[in-house]
Structure formats: structure tokens, C-alpha cells
Amino acid sequence: MSFKVKIKSPTIREAQIRTSVHASNAIQDFYDFRNGRTELKSIRISQEFLLYRMENFRTFTGQHAYLGRESKPLDFFLTGQENESVQQIQHEILVQLAKKGRADSVVPVFDVLRTEKQREPLLITHRGVVVNGNRRLAAMRELLAEDGQANQEFNYVTCLVLPEDATPEDIIEIEAGLQAKPETKLDYDWIGDAQLIRKLIDMGRTDKQLADRLRRKPAEIRNSLLALTEANLYMKDWAKAEGDYTRVRDSEQFFKDIPSLIQGKEQGLADASRVIAWTLHDNKDQ
């Protein structure tokens, strides 16, 4: 039986979270909010009061695959955060990610929670939107639906609550900081990673600032953005499937190589080189 998402109204969610915060004496230091140490309240709250965050760069490719498959508008997820049916779709995307691991080090979230239960708190806003831990919440909910008695502790979830004045930009910065940590967590796919970089650039961050924040070289930041531009050109001008990132998800190195291969070429020759590259991409399995 799959978990069915039910949403509490924003007023009820905020009131319950505020009450829980005021009643809690548990405090934990957090170091990714506004570049300093912040003491956040830790609470135990029913999973019913939590929402998946839709501007989630880990689920970007999965979301766009759904948009293309179902012919939905590009803002379907961003405008649907308070919609139960959209939350349900996001839940299913997250469940699939929670079942993934990595052969060298990362154990699927499902396996960890099934054997060890919740070990780390989720990070949420005062409105109940999950900033960090969306996959874990999806897995806990699914395990709860699978066997409510064996997994009854997942009815309530431990969360750290961000200050009420946390802005959308603060949340993007938090995601960037968490993504940069050298821990054994499932990486973003390259599309989601490049979209996060693009968002931070749009917020006014420089290549140098991003390199420091993400613990990379400025050249790597620029190459990620150029590769994303090349992938977007391919999907729009050649594949006629704008926004269908599933077509390029497994071709990271291919699109990261194109900028250096066409660098310095006059426009006509660069465009011709792209057509050759795109043709090769379409026939890569042969």
C-alpha cells in the first residue's frame, strides 16, 4: 500500500509548529544558516504537519520528466506546493530516489531507516516545508504505510526549525551548503547541480563565491553552466523536447566537453560542430 499525502492547512501547520517550538527545550547548533552558528529548536511533530519542498534541485530532473510526460506547465510543481495531488507526485519522485544507493558508499535511505530508524533530524521552515530531508520523510511515510505497527514511530518526526524570518534565498544557500559537504550522501544528478548553480548566479553570487561555497574551482562552476546551456540548446533546437532533461541526464561528460570543442570557432562552424555532436549523441548506443 502506497502512502497517501494529506495536507493540513497552513494556519493549522504554523500554529502547531510554533506551539511545539515554544514548548521545546531541546536545542541544536546549525552552521549553514547565514554563514554562522545558529541555535535551532528541535521538536517532535506529526508527519502530517510537513510538506515536501518543491523547489528541490535533487528532484529537478524527475519533476521535468513528469511535466513532459503529462504535458503540464513548467510552474506545475512550484505553484502546487499546497496541493495534495502535486505533493503526492513529489512523494513518488522522492520515494524512487530514496530507494537508490551508490555501490561505493551510499546505502539507500529506505534500508537505513528500516534498520536504524531516524538518526538525524529533518530541517524545516516554520510553515512545515522540509528544507533538508525530503527523501527521508518520503521513506518514513512509505514505511509507515507498509507496516504501521512495526514503523509506528515514524508517525512523529524529529525536526530542527529554522527561524521565522528565513527567506527563500536563505533556503537556497542552505541547500548549496549541504550539497557541498563531503559526506556519504547520494549526489545530485548533474542537471540538478547545474540548476542550483544557475539559481545562485541569478541571486547575484559570483563564480568565486560559488566555488568557495560549493568547494570547487571557478572553472568547474563555469563549465557546469556552459554544459547546461549546451544541453538546453540540444533539447530545444535539435530534439524538439525543451525541458525534457531525461534525454541528457546520462550525458554529463558529453555536454561538458562541447564548450571546449567549439571554443574560438566562428558562429557558423560552431553551429555545424554542434549538429555533428548532437547526431553522435542521438546515436551513442550504436
PDB file of C-alpha atoms in Angstrom:
ATOM      1  CA  MET A   1       0.000   0.000   0.000  1.00  0.00           C
ATOM      2  CA  SER A   2       1.448   3.358  -1.035  1.00  0.00           C
ATOM      3  CA  PHE A   3       1.334   6.330   1.327  1.00  0.00           C
ATOM      4  CA  LYS A   4      -1.350   8.916   0.576  1.00  0.00           C
ATOM      5  CA  VAL A   5      -0.368  12.508   1.280  1.00  0.00           C
ATOM      6  CA  LYS A   6      -2.817  14.595   3.311  1.00  0.00           C
ATOM      7  CA  ILE A   7      -2.208  18.315   3.821  1.00  0.00           C
ATOM      8  CA  LYS A   8      -3.087  20.343   6.882  1.00  0.00           C
ATOM      9  CA  SER A   9      -3.992  23.980   6.237  1.00  0.00           C
ATOM     10  CA  PRO A  10      -1.108  26.482   6.509  1.00  0.00           C
ATOM     11  CA  THR A  11      -2.732  28.144   9.540  1.00  0.00           C
ATOM     12  CA  ILE A  12      -3.010  24.859  11.438  1.00  0.00           C
ATOM     13  CA  ARG A  13       0.531  23.787  10.474  1.00  0.00           C
ATOM     14  CA  GLU A  14       2.129  27.057  11.563  1.00  0.00           C
ATOM     15  CA  ALA A  15       0.205  27.143  14.837  1.00  0.00           C
ATOM     16  CA  GLN A  16       1.204  23.571  15.726  1.00  0.00           C
ATOM     17  CA  ILE A  17       4.871  24.108  14.827  1.00  0.00           C
ATOM     18  CA  ARG A  18       5.002  27.388  16.764  1.00  0.00           C
ATOM     19  CA  THR A  19       3.453  25.696  19.801  1.00  0.00           C
ATOM     20  CA  SER A  20       5.936  22.829  19.575  1.00  0.00           C
ATOM     21  CA  VAL A  21       8.882  25.222  19.248  1.00  0.00           C
ATOM     22  CA  HIS A  22       7.825  27.237  22.290  1.00  0.00           C
ATOM     23  CA  ALA A  23       7.332  24.056  24.336  1.00  0.00           C
ATOM     24  CA  SER A  24      10.700  22.527  23.394  1.00  0.00           C
ATOM     25  CA  ASN A  25      13.824  22.843  25.500  1.00  0.00           C
ATOM     26  CA  ALA A  26      15.938  20.877  23.025  1.00  0.00           C
ATOM     27  CA  ILE A  27      18.420  22.999  21.068  1.00  0.00           C
ATOM     28  CA  GLN A  28      20.935  22.024  18.393  1.00  0.00           C
ATOM     29  CA  ASP A  29      23.648  24.093  16.726  1.00  0.00           C
ATOM     30  CA  PHE A  30      23.274  24.574  12.970  1.00  0.00           C
ATOM     31  CA  TYR A  31      26.085  26.022  10.845  1.00  0.00           C
ATOM     32  CA  ASP A  32      24.587  26.505   7.372  1.00  0.00           C
ATOM     33  CA  PHE A  33      22.242  29.425   8.080  1.00  0.00           C
ATOM     34  CA  ARG A  34      23.639  32.815   7.051  1.00  0.00           C
ATOM     35  CA  ASN A  35      27.229  31.555   7.320  1.00  0.00           C
ATOM     36  CA  GLY A  36      27.276  31.256  11.076  1.00  0.00           C
ATOM     37  CA  ARG A  37      26.287  29.194  14.079  1.00  0.00           C
ATOM     38  CA  THR A  38      22.573  29.310  14.861  1.00  0.00           C
ATOM     39  CA  GLU A  39      20.765  27.597  17.703  1.00  0.00           C
ATOM     40  CA  LEU A  40      17.665  25.854  16.350  1.00  0.00           C
ATOM     41  CA  LYS A  41      14.868  24.306  18.376  1.00  0.00           C
ATOM     42  CA  SER A  42      14.414  20.561  17.963  1.00  0.00           C
ATOM     43  CA  ILE A  43      10.819  19.289  18.042  1.00  0.00           C
ATOM     44  CA  ARG A  44       8.897  16.044  17.613  1.00  0.00           C
ATOM     45  CA  ILE A  45       5.909  16.596  15.379  1.00  0.00           C
ATOM     46  CA  SER A  46       3.408  14.506  13.446  1.00  0.00           C
ATOM     47  CA  GLN A  47       4.465  13.868   9.841  1.00  0.00           C
ATOM     48  CA  GLU A  48       1.007  15.200   8.865  1.00  0.00           C
ATOM     49  CA  PHE A  49       2.261  18.744   9.509  1.00  0.00           C
ATOM     50  CA  LEU A  50       5.100  18.522   6.976  1.00  0.00           C
ATOM     51  CA  LEU A  51       5.250  19.464   3.291  1.00  0.00           C
ATOM     52  CA  TYR A  52       7.731  18.464   0.599  1.00  0.00           C
ATOM     53  CA  ARG A  53       9.662  21.402  -0.800  1.00  0.00           C
ATOM     54  CA  MET A  54       9.014  21.804  -4.497  1.00  0.00           C
ATOM     55  CA  GLU A  55      11.991  23.994  -5.431  1.00  0.00           C
ATOM     56  CA  ASN A  56      14.180  20.982  -4.787  1.00  0.00           C
ATOM     57  CA  PHE A  57      17.168  20.642  -7.089  1.00  0.00           C
ATOM     58  CA  ARG A  58      17.614  16.962  -6.261  1.00  0.00           C
ATOM     59  CA  THR A  59      14.194  16.257  -7.809  1.00  0.00           C
ATOM     60  CA  PHE A  60      14.520  18.754 -10.694  1.00  0.00           C
ATOM     61  CA  THR A  61      15.062  16.124 -13.409  1.00  0.00           C
ATOM     62  CA  GLY A  62      12.318  13.855 -12.087  1.00  0.00           C
ATOM     63  CA  GLN A  63       9.899  16.754 -11.967  1.00  0.00           C
ATOM     64  CA  HIS A  64      10.662  17.754 -15.552  1.00  0.00           C
ATOM     65  CA  ALA A  65      10.273  14.177 -16.729  1.00  0.00           C
ATOM     66  CA  TYR A  66       6.757  14.253 -15.269  1.00  0.00           C
ATOM     67  CA  LEU A  67       5.994  17.651 -16.835  1.00  0.00           C
ATOM     68  CA  GLY A  68       6.935  16.369 -20.279  1.00  0.00           C
ATOM     69  CA  ARG A  69       5.170  13.039 -19.899  1.00  0.00           C
ATOM     70  CA  GLU A  70       1.921  14.588 -18.676  1.00  0.00           C
ATOM     71  CA  SER A  71       2.092  17.855 -20.692  1.00  0.00           C
ATOM     72  CA  LYS A  72       1.954  20.005 -17.558  1.00  0.00           C
ATOM     73  CA  PRO A  73       3.010  23.689 -17.370  1.00  0.00           C
ATOM     74  CA  LEU A  74       6.538  24.483 -16.221  1.00  0.00           C
ATOM     75  CA  ASP A  75       5.312  26.024 -12.947  1.00  0.00           C
ATOM     76  CA  PHE A  76       3.183  22.960 -12.068  1.00  0.00           C
ATOM     77  CA  PHE A  77       5.320  21.962  -9.081  1.00  0.00           C
ATOM     78  CA  LEU A  78       6.346  25.422  -7.871  1.00  0.00           C
ATOM     79  CA  THR A  79       2.734  26.627  -7.725  1.00  0.00           C
ATOM     80  CA  GLY A  80       1.452  23.328  -6.358  1.00  0.00           C
ATOM     81  CA  GLN A  81       3.244  23.124  -3.028  1.00  0.00           C
ATOM     82  CA  GLU A  82      -0.056  23.370  -1.108  1.00  0.00           C
ATOM     83  CA  ASN A  83      -1.851  20.968  -3.465  1.00  0.00           C
ATOM     84  CA  GLU A  84      -2.313  17.388  -2.249  1.00  0.00           C
ATOM     85  CA  SER A  85      -2.149  15.819  -5.705  1.00  0.00           C
ATOM     86  CA  VAL A  86       1.094  17.657  -6.531  1.00  0.00           C
ATOM     87  CA  GLN A  87       2.554  16.713  -3.159  1.00  0.00           C
ATOM     88  CA  GLN A  88       1.624  13.091  -3.943  1.00  0.00           C
ATOM     89  CA  ILE A  89       3.535  13.214  -7.231  1.00  0.00           C
ATOM     90  CA  GLN A  90       6.547  14.730  -5.469  1.00  0.00           C
ATOM     91  CA  HIS A  91       6.281  11.961  -2.868  1.00  0.00           C
ATOM     92  CA  GLU A  92       6.520   9.302  -5.573  1.00  0.00           C
ATOM     93  CA  ILE A  93       9.567  11.000  -7.144  1.00  0.00           C
ATOM     94  CA  LEU A  94      11.248  11.142  -3.732  1.00  0.00           C
ATOM     95  CA  VAL A  95      10.417   7.516  -2.941  1.00  0.00           C
ATOM     96  CA  GLN A  96      12.274   6.420  -6.075  1.00  0.00           C
ATOM     97  CA  LEU A  97      15.301   8.496  -5.050  1.00  0.00           C
ATOM     98  CA  ALA A  98      15.137   7.061  -1.520  1.00  0.00           C
ATOM     99  CA  LYS A  99      15.463   3.567  -2.974  1.00  0.00           C
ATOM    100  CA  LYS A 100      18.684   4.453  -4.792  1.00  0.00           C
ATOM    101  CA  GLY A 101      22.143   3.889  -3.411  1.00  0.00           C
ATOM    102  CA  ARG A 102      25.670   4.031  -4.753  1.00  0.00           C
ATOM    103  CA  ALA A 103      27.828   0.950  -4.987  1.00  0.00           C
ATOM    104  CA  ASP A 104      30.920   2.509  -3.424  1.00  0.00           C
ATOM    105  CA  SER A 105      29.456   4.052  -0.283  1.00  0.00           C
ATOM    106  CA  VAL A 106      25.838   5.174  -0.175  1.00  0.00           C
ATOM    107  CA  VAL A 107      23.197   2.881   1.302  1.00  0.00           C
ATOM    108  CA  PRO A 108      19.621   3.576   0.146  1.00  0.00           C
ATOM    109  CA  VAL A 109      17.649   5.734   2.582  1.00  0.00           C
ATOM    110  CA  PHE A 110      14.984   3.033   2.832  1.00  0.00           C
ATOM    111  CA  ASP A 111      17.482   0.459   4.082  1.00  0.00           C
ATOM    112  CA  VAL A 112      18.946   2.803   6.705  1.00  0.00           C
ATOM    113  CA  LEU A 113      15.543   3.827   8.086  1.00  0.00           C
ATOM    114  CA  ARG A 114      14.208   0.278   8.084  1.00  0.00           C
ATOM    115  CA  THR A 115      17.060  -0.937  10.303  1.00  0.00           C
ATOM    116  CA  GLU A 116      18.204   2.154  12.226  1.00  0.00           C
ATOM    117  CA  LYS A 117      15.066   4.367  12.258  1.00  0.00           C
ATOM    118  CA  GLN A 118      15.505   8.159  12.261  1.00  0.00           C
ATOM    119  CA  ARG A 119      19.001   9.147  13.355  1.00  0.00           C
ATOM    120  CA  GLU A 120      19.214  12.756  12.130  1.00  0.00           C
ATOM    121  CA  PRO A 121      16.561  15.484  12.354  1.00  0.00           C
ATOM    122  CA  LEU A 122      14.876  16.931   9.320  1.00  0.00           C
ATOM    123  CA  LEU A 123      15.288  20.662   8.722  1.00  0.00           C
ATOM    124  CA  ILE A 124      12.001  22.528   8.237  1.00  0.00           C
ATOM    125  CA  THR A 125      10.656  26.066   7.963  1.00  0.00           C
ATOM    126  CA  HIS A 126       8.177  27.446  10.481  1.00  0.00           C
ATOM    127  CA  ARG A 127       5.491  26.574   7.905  1.00  0.00           C
ATOM    128  CA  GLY A 128       6.442  22.906   7.869  1.00  0.00           C
ATOM    129  CA  VAL A 129       8.219  22.870   4.494  1.00  0.00           C
ATOM    130  CA  VAL A 130      11.098  20.386   4.529  1.00  0.00           C
ATOM    131  CA  VAL A 131      14.369  22.072   3.562  1.00  0.00           C
ATOM    132  CA  ASN A 132      16.612  19.078   4.187  1.00  0.00           C
ATOM    133  CA  GLY A 133      15.368  15.502   4.493  1.00  0.00           C
ATOM    134  CA  ASN A 134      12.667  15.260   1.837  1.00  0.00           C
ATOM    135  CA  ARG A 135      13.832  11.768   0.780  1.00  0.00           C
ATOM    136  CA  ARG A 136      13.942  10.603   4.374  1.00  0.00           C
ATOM    137  CA  LEU A 137      10.426  11.885   5.033  1.00  0.00           C
ATOM    138  CA  ALA A 138       9.141  10.110   1.898  1.00  0.00           C
ATOM    139  CA  ALA A 139      10.802   6.869   3.001  1.00  0.00           C
ATOM    140  CA  MET A 140       9.461   7.125   6.557  1.00  0.00           C
ATOM    141  CA  ARG A 141       5.960   7.744   5.250  1.00  0.00           C
ATOM    142  CA  GLU A 142       6.194   4.823   2.860  1.00  0.00           C
ATOM    143  CA  LEU A 143       7.467   2.511   5.598  1.00  0.00           C
ATOM    144  CA  LEU A 144       4.602   3.684   7.784  1.00  0.00           C
ATOM    145  CA  ALA A 145       2.128   2.724   5.051  1.00  0.00           C
ATOM    146  CA  GLU A 146       3.922  -0.599   4.549  1.00  0.00           C
ATOM    147  CA  ASP A 147       3.673  -1.661   8.206  1.00  0.00           C
ATOM    148  CA  GLY A 148       2.101   0.850  10.565  1.00  0.00           C
ATOM    149  CA  GLN A 149       2.780  -1.228  13.671  1.00  0.00           C
ATOM    150  CA  ALA A 150       6.445  -2.038  13.058  1.00  0.00           C
ATOM    151  CA  ASN A 151       7.144   1.536  11.954  1.00  0.00           C
ATOM    152  CA  GLN A 152       4.741   3.418  14.217  1.00  0.00           C
ATOM    153  CA  GLU A 153       7.495   5.733  15.469  1.00  0.00           C
ATOM    154  CA  PHE A 154       7.504   7.381  12.025  1.00  0.00           C
ATOM    155  CA  ASN A 155       4.113   8.898  12.844  1.00  0.00           C
ATOM    156  CA  TYR A 156       6.203  11.526  14.617  1.00  0.00           C
ATOM    157  CA  VAL A 157       9.369  13.018  13.176  1.00  0.00           C
ATOM    158  CA  THR A 158      12.245  14.879  14.820  1.00  0.00           C
ATOM    159  CA  CYS A 159      12.856  18.260  13.151  1.00  0.00           C
ATOM    160  CA  LEU A 160      15.020  21.342  13.539  1.00  0.00           C
ATOM    161  CA  VAL A 161      13.017  24.502  12.856  1.00  0.00           C
ATOM    162  CA  LEU A 162      14.513  27.460  11.000  1.00  0.00           C
ATOM    163  CA  PRO A 163      13.802  30.999  12.267  1.00  0.00           C
ATOM    164  CA  GLU A 164      10.565  32.540  11.033  1.00  0.00           C
ATOM    165  CA  ASP A 165      12.483  35.222   9.137  1.00  0.00           C
ATOM    166  CA  ALA A 166      14.310  32.688   6.938  1.00  0.00           C
ATOM    167  CA  THR A 167      13.914  33.789   3.302  1.00  0.00           C
ATOM    168  CA  PRO A 168      13.721  31.745   0.065  1.00  0.00           C
ATOM    169  CA  GLU A 169      17.277  32.921  -0.663  1.00  0.00           C
ATOM    170  CA  ASP A 170      18.426  31.636   2.734  1.00  0.00           C
ATOM    171  CA  ILE A 171      16.958  28.249   1.886  1.00  0.00           C
ATOM    172  CA  ILE A 172      18.777  28.094  -1.473  1.00  0.00           C
ATOM    173  CA  GLU A 173      22.017  28.953   0.322  1.00  0.00           C
ATOM    174  CA  ILE A 174      21.364  26.193   2.868  1.00  0.00           C
ATOM    175  CA  GLU A 175      20.829  23.675   0.066  1.00  0.00           C
ATOM    176  CA  ALA A 176      24.089  24.768  -1.557  1.00  0.00           C
ATOM    177  CA  GLY A 177      25.959  24.421   1.732  1.00  0.00           C
ATOM    178  CA  LEU A 178      24.569  20.967   2.410  1.00  0.00           C
ATOM    179  CA  GLN A 179      25.289  19.817  -1.154  1.00  0.00           C
ATOM    180  CA  ALA A 180      28.942  20.854  -0.738  1.00  0.00           C
ATOM    181  CA  LYS A 181      29.562  18.705   2.322  1.00  0.00           C
ATOM    182  CA  PRO A 182      31.926  15.761   1.624  1.00  0.00           C
ATOM    183  CA  GLU A 183      29.622  13.183   3.195  1.00  0.00           C
ATOM    184  CA  THR A 184      28.371   9.823   2.028  1.00  0.00           C
ATOM    185  CA  LYS A 185      25.064  11.016   0.644  1.00  0.00           C
ATOM    186  CA  LEU A 186      23.527  10.446  -2.759  1.00  0.00           C
ATOM    187  CA  ASP A 187      24.800  13.129  -5.134  1.00  0.00           C
ATOM    188  CA  TYR A 188      22.541  15.375  -7.175  1.00  0.00           C
ATOM    189  CA  ASP A 189      22.439  14.448 -10.835  1.00  0.00           C
ATOM    190  CA  TRP A 190      24.420  16.922 -12.915  1.00  0.00           C
ATOM    191  CA  ILE A 191      21.296  18.691 -14.170  1.00  0.00           C
ATOM    192  CA  GLY A 192      20.041  19.419 -10.664  1.00  0.00           C
ATOM    193  CA  ASP A 193      23.514  20.521  -9.633  1.00  0.00           C
ATOM    194  CA  ALA A 194      23.782  22.930 -12.589  1.00  0.00           C
ATOM    195  CA  GLN A 195      20.298  24.299 -11.898  1.00  0.00           C
ATOM    196  CA  LEU A 196      21.303  25.023  -8.298  1.00  0.00           C
ATOM    197  CA  ILE A 197      24.371  26.886  -9.584  1.00  0.00           C
ATOM    198  CA  ARG A 198      22.200  28.801 -12.061  1.00  0.00           C
ATOM    199  CA  LYS A 199      19.826  29.831  -9.265  1.00  0.00           C
ATOM    200  CA  LEU A 200      22.697  31.074  -7.113  1.00  0.00           C
ATOM    201  CA  ILE A 201      24.119  33.059 -10.048  1.00  0.00           C
ATOM    202  CA  ASP A 202      20.679  34.627 -10.545  1.00  0.00           C
ATOM    203  CA  MET A 203      20.788  35.595  -6.851  1.00  0.00           C
ATOM    204  CA  GLY A 204      23.940  37.617  -7.569  1.00  0.00           C
ATOM    205  CA  ARG A 205      26.665  35.201  -6.499  1.00  0.00           C
ATOM    206  CA  THR A 206      29.963  35.319  -8.424  1.00  0.00           C
ATOM    207  CA  ASP A 207      31.858  32.317  -9.781  1.00  0.00           C
ATOM    208  CA  LYS A 208      34.413  32.790  -6.987  1.00  0.00           C
ATOM    209  CA  GLN A 209      31.758  32.950  -4.279  1.00  0.00           C
ATOM    210  CA  LEU A 210      30.103  29.821  -5.654  1.00  0.00           C
ATOM    211  CA  ALA A 211      33.396  27.987  -5.930  1.00  0.00           C
ATOM    212  CA  ASP A 212      34.102  28.738  -2.263  1.00  0.00           C
ATOM    213  CA  ARG A 213      30.570  27.807  -1.218  1.00  0.00           C
ATOM    214  CA  LEU A 214      30.488  24.537  -3.156  1.00  0.00           C
ATOM    215  CA  ARG A 215      34.172  23.716  -2.568  1.00  0.00           C
ATOM    216  CA  ARG A 216      35.062  23.626  -6.250  1.00  0.00           C
ATOM    217  CA  LYS A 217      37.199  25.556  -8.694  1.00  0.00           C
ATOM    218  CA  PRO A 218      35.706  28.589 -10.523  1.00  0.00           C
ATOM    219  CA  ALA A 219      36.385  26.806 -13.835  1.00  0.00           C
ATOM    220  CA  GLU A 220      34.175  23.904 -12.710  1.00  0.00           C
ATOM    221  CA  ILE A 221      31.348  26.335 -11.928  1.00  0.00           C
ATOM    222  CA  ARG A 222      31.617  27.934 -15.371  1.00  0.00           C
ATOM    223  CA  ASN A 223      31.786  24.559 -17.118  1.00  0.00           C
ATOM    224  CA  SER A 224      28.635  23.354 -15.363  1.00  0.00           C
ATOM    225  CA  LEU A 225      26.735  26.428 -16.547  1.00  0.00           C
ATOM    226  CA  LEU A 226      28.056  26.109 -20.110  1.00  0.00           C
ATOM    227  CA  ALA A 227      27.143  22.407 -20.182  1.00  0.00           C
ATOM    228  CA  LEU A 228      23.611  23.243 -19.048  1.00  0.00           C
ATOM    229  CA  THR A 229      23.362  25.836 -21.835  1.00  0.00           C
ATOM    230  CA  GLU A 230      24.506  23.259 -24.391  1.00  0.00           C
ATOM    231  CA  ALA A 231      22.008  20.690 -23.094  1.00  0.00           C
ATOM    232  CA  ASN A 232      19.205  23.254 -23.313  1.00  0.00           C
ATOM    233  CA  LEU A 233      20.178  24.086 -26.910  1.00  0.00           C
ATOM    234  CA  TYR A 234      20.168  20.405 -27.841  1.00  0.00           C
ATOM    235  CA  MET A 235      16.721  19.795 -26.334  1.00  0.00           C
ATOM    236  CA  LYS A 236      15.157  22.931 -27.839  1.00  0.00           C
ATOM    237  CA  ASP A 237      16.780  23.221 -31.288  1.00  0.00           C
ATOM    238  CA  TRP A 238      17.502  19.594 -32.143  1.00  0.00           C
ATOM    239  CA  ALA A 239      15.444  17.140 -30.105  1.00  0.00           C
ATOM    240  CA  LYS A 240      12.386  19.449 -30.086  1.00  0.00           C
ATOM    241  CA  ALA A 241      11.828  18.379 -26.485  1.00  0.00           C
ATOM    242  CA  GLU A 242      12.543  21.527 -24.493  1.00  0.00           C
ATOM    243  CA  GLY A 243      12.773  20.808 -20.778  1.00  0.00           C
ATOM    244  CA  ASP A 244      12.934  17.020 -21.125  1.00  0.00           C
ATOM    245  CA  TYR A 245      16.086  16.558 -19.072  1.00  0.00           C
ATOM    246  CA  THR A 246      15.771  12.783 -19.086  1.00  0.00           C
ATOM    247  CA  ARG A 247      17.266  12.951 -22.597  1.00  0.00           C
ATOM    248  CA  VAL A 248      20.523  14.396 -21.260  1.00  0.00           C
ATOM    249  CA  ARG A 249      20.642  13.090 -17.681  1.00  0.00           C
ATOM    250  CA  ASP A 250      23.190  10.372 -18.511  1.00  0.00           C
ATOM    251  CA  SER A 251      25.317  12.539 -20.808  1.00  0.00           C
ATOM    252  CA  GLU A 252      27.105  14.800 -18.360  1.00  0.00           C
ATOM    253  CA  GLN A 253      30.609  14.484 -19.800  1.00  0.00           C
ATOM    254  CA  PHE A 254      29.318  14.793 -23.368  1.00  0.00           C
ATOM    255  CA  PHE A 255      27.770  18.218 -22.750  1.00  0.00           C
ATOM    256  CA  LYS A 256      30.674  19.342 -20.581  1.00  0.00           C
ATOM    257  CA  ASP A 257      33.068  18.584 -23.474  1.00  0.00           C
ATOM    258  CA  ILE A 258      31.199  20.619 -26.112  1.00  0.00           C
ATOM    259  CA  PRO A 259      32.154  24.133 -24.857  1.00  0.00           C
ATOM    260  CA  SER A 260      35.890  23.434 -25.112  1.00  0.00           C
ATOM    261  CA  LEU A 261      35.476  21.793 -28.535  1.00  0.00           C
ATOM    262  CA  ILE A 262      33.736  24.817 -30.086  1.00  0.00           C
ATOM    263  CA  GLN A 263      35.718  27.493 -28.232  1.00  0.00           C
ATOM    264  CA  GLY A 264      37.189  30.049 -30.643  1.00  0.00           C
ATOM    265  CA  LYS A 265      35.196  28.850 -33.658  1.00  0.00           C
ATOM    266  CA  GLU A 266      33.180  31.351 -35.677  1.00  0.00           C
ATOM    267  CA  GLN A 267      29.431  31.019 -35.203  1.00  0.00           C
ATOM    268  CA  GLY A 268      28.636  29.047 -38.365  1.00  0.00           C
ATOM    269  CA  LEU A 269      31.355  26.483 -37.699  1.00  0.00           C
ATOM    270  CA  ALA A 270      30.369  26.244 -34.033  1.00  0.00           C
ATOM    271  CA  ASP A 271      26.753  25.553 -35.009  1.00  0.00           C
ATOM    272  CA  ALA A 272      27.844  22.907 -37.509  1.00  0.00           C
ATOM    273  CA  SER A 273      30.004  21.290 -34.843  1.00  0.00           C
ATOM    274  CA  ARG A 274      27.007  21.169 -32.527  1.00  0.00           C
ATOM    275  CA  VAL A 275      24.910  19.411 -35.168  1.00  0.00           C
ATOM    276  CA  ILE A 276      27.612  16.770 -35.566  1.00  0.00           C
ATOM    277  CA  ALA A 277      27.816  16.381 -31.786  1.00  0.00           C
ATOM    278  CA  TRP A 278      24.026  16.149 -31.440  1.00  0.00           C
ATOM    279  CA  THR A 279      23.881  13.493 -34.142  1.00  0.00           C
ATOM    280  CA  LEU A 280      26.533  11.494 -32.345  1.00  0.00           C
ATOM    281  CA  HIS A 281      24.591  11.866 -29.099  1.00  0.00           C
ATOM    282  CA  ASP A 282      21.418  10.527 -30.695  1.00  0.00           C
ATOM    283  CA  ASN A 283      23.327   7.520 -31.982  1.00  0.00           C
ATOM    284  CA  LYS A 284      25.572   6.914 -28.971  1.00  0.00           C
ATOM    285  CA  ASP A 285      24.126   3.432 -28.360  1.00  0.00           C
ATOM    286  CA  GLN A 286      25.334   2.400 -31.829  1.00  0.00           C
TER     287      GLN A 286
END
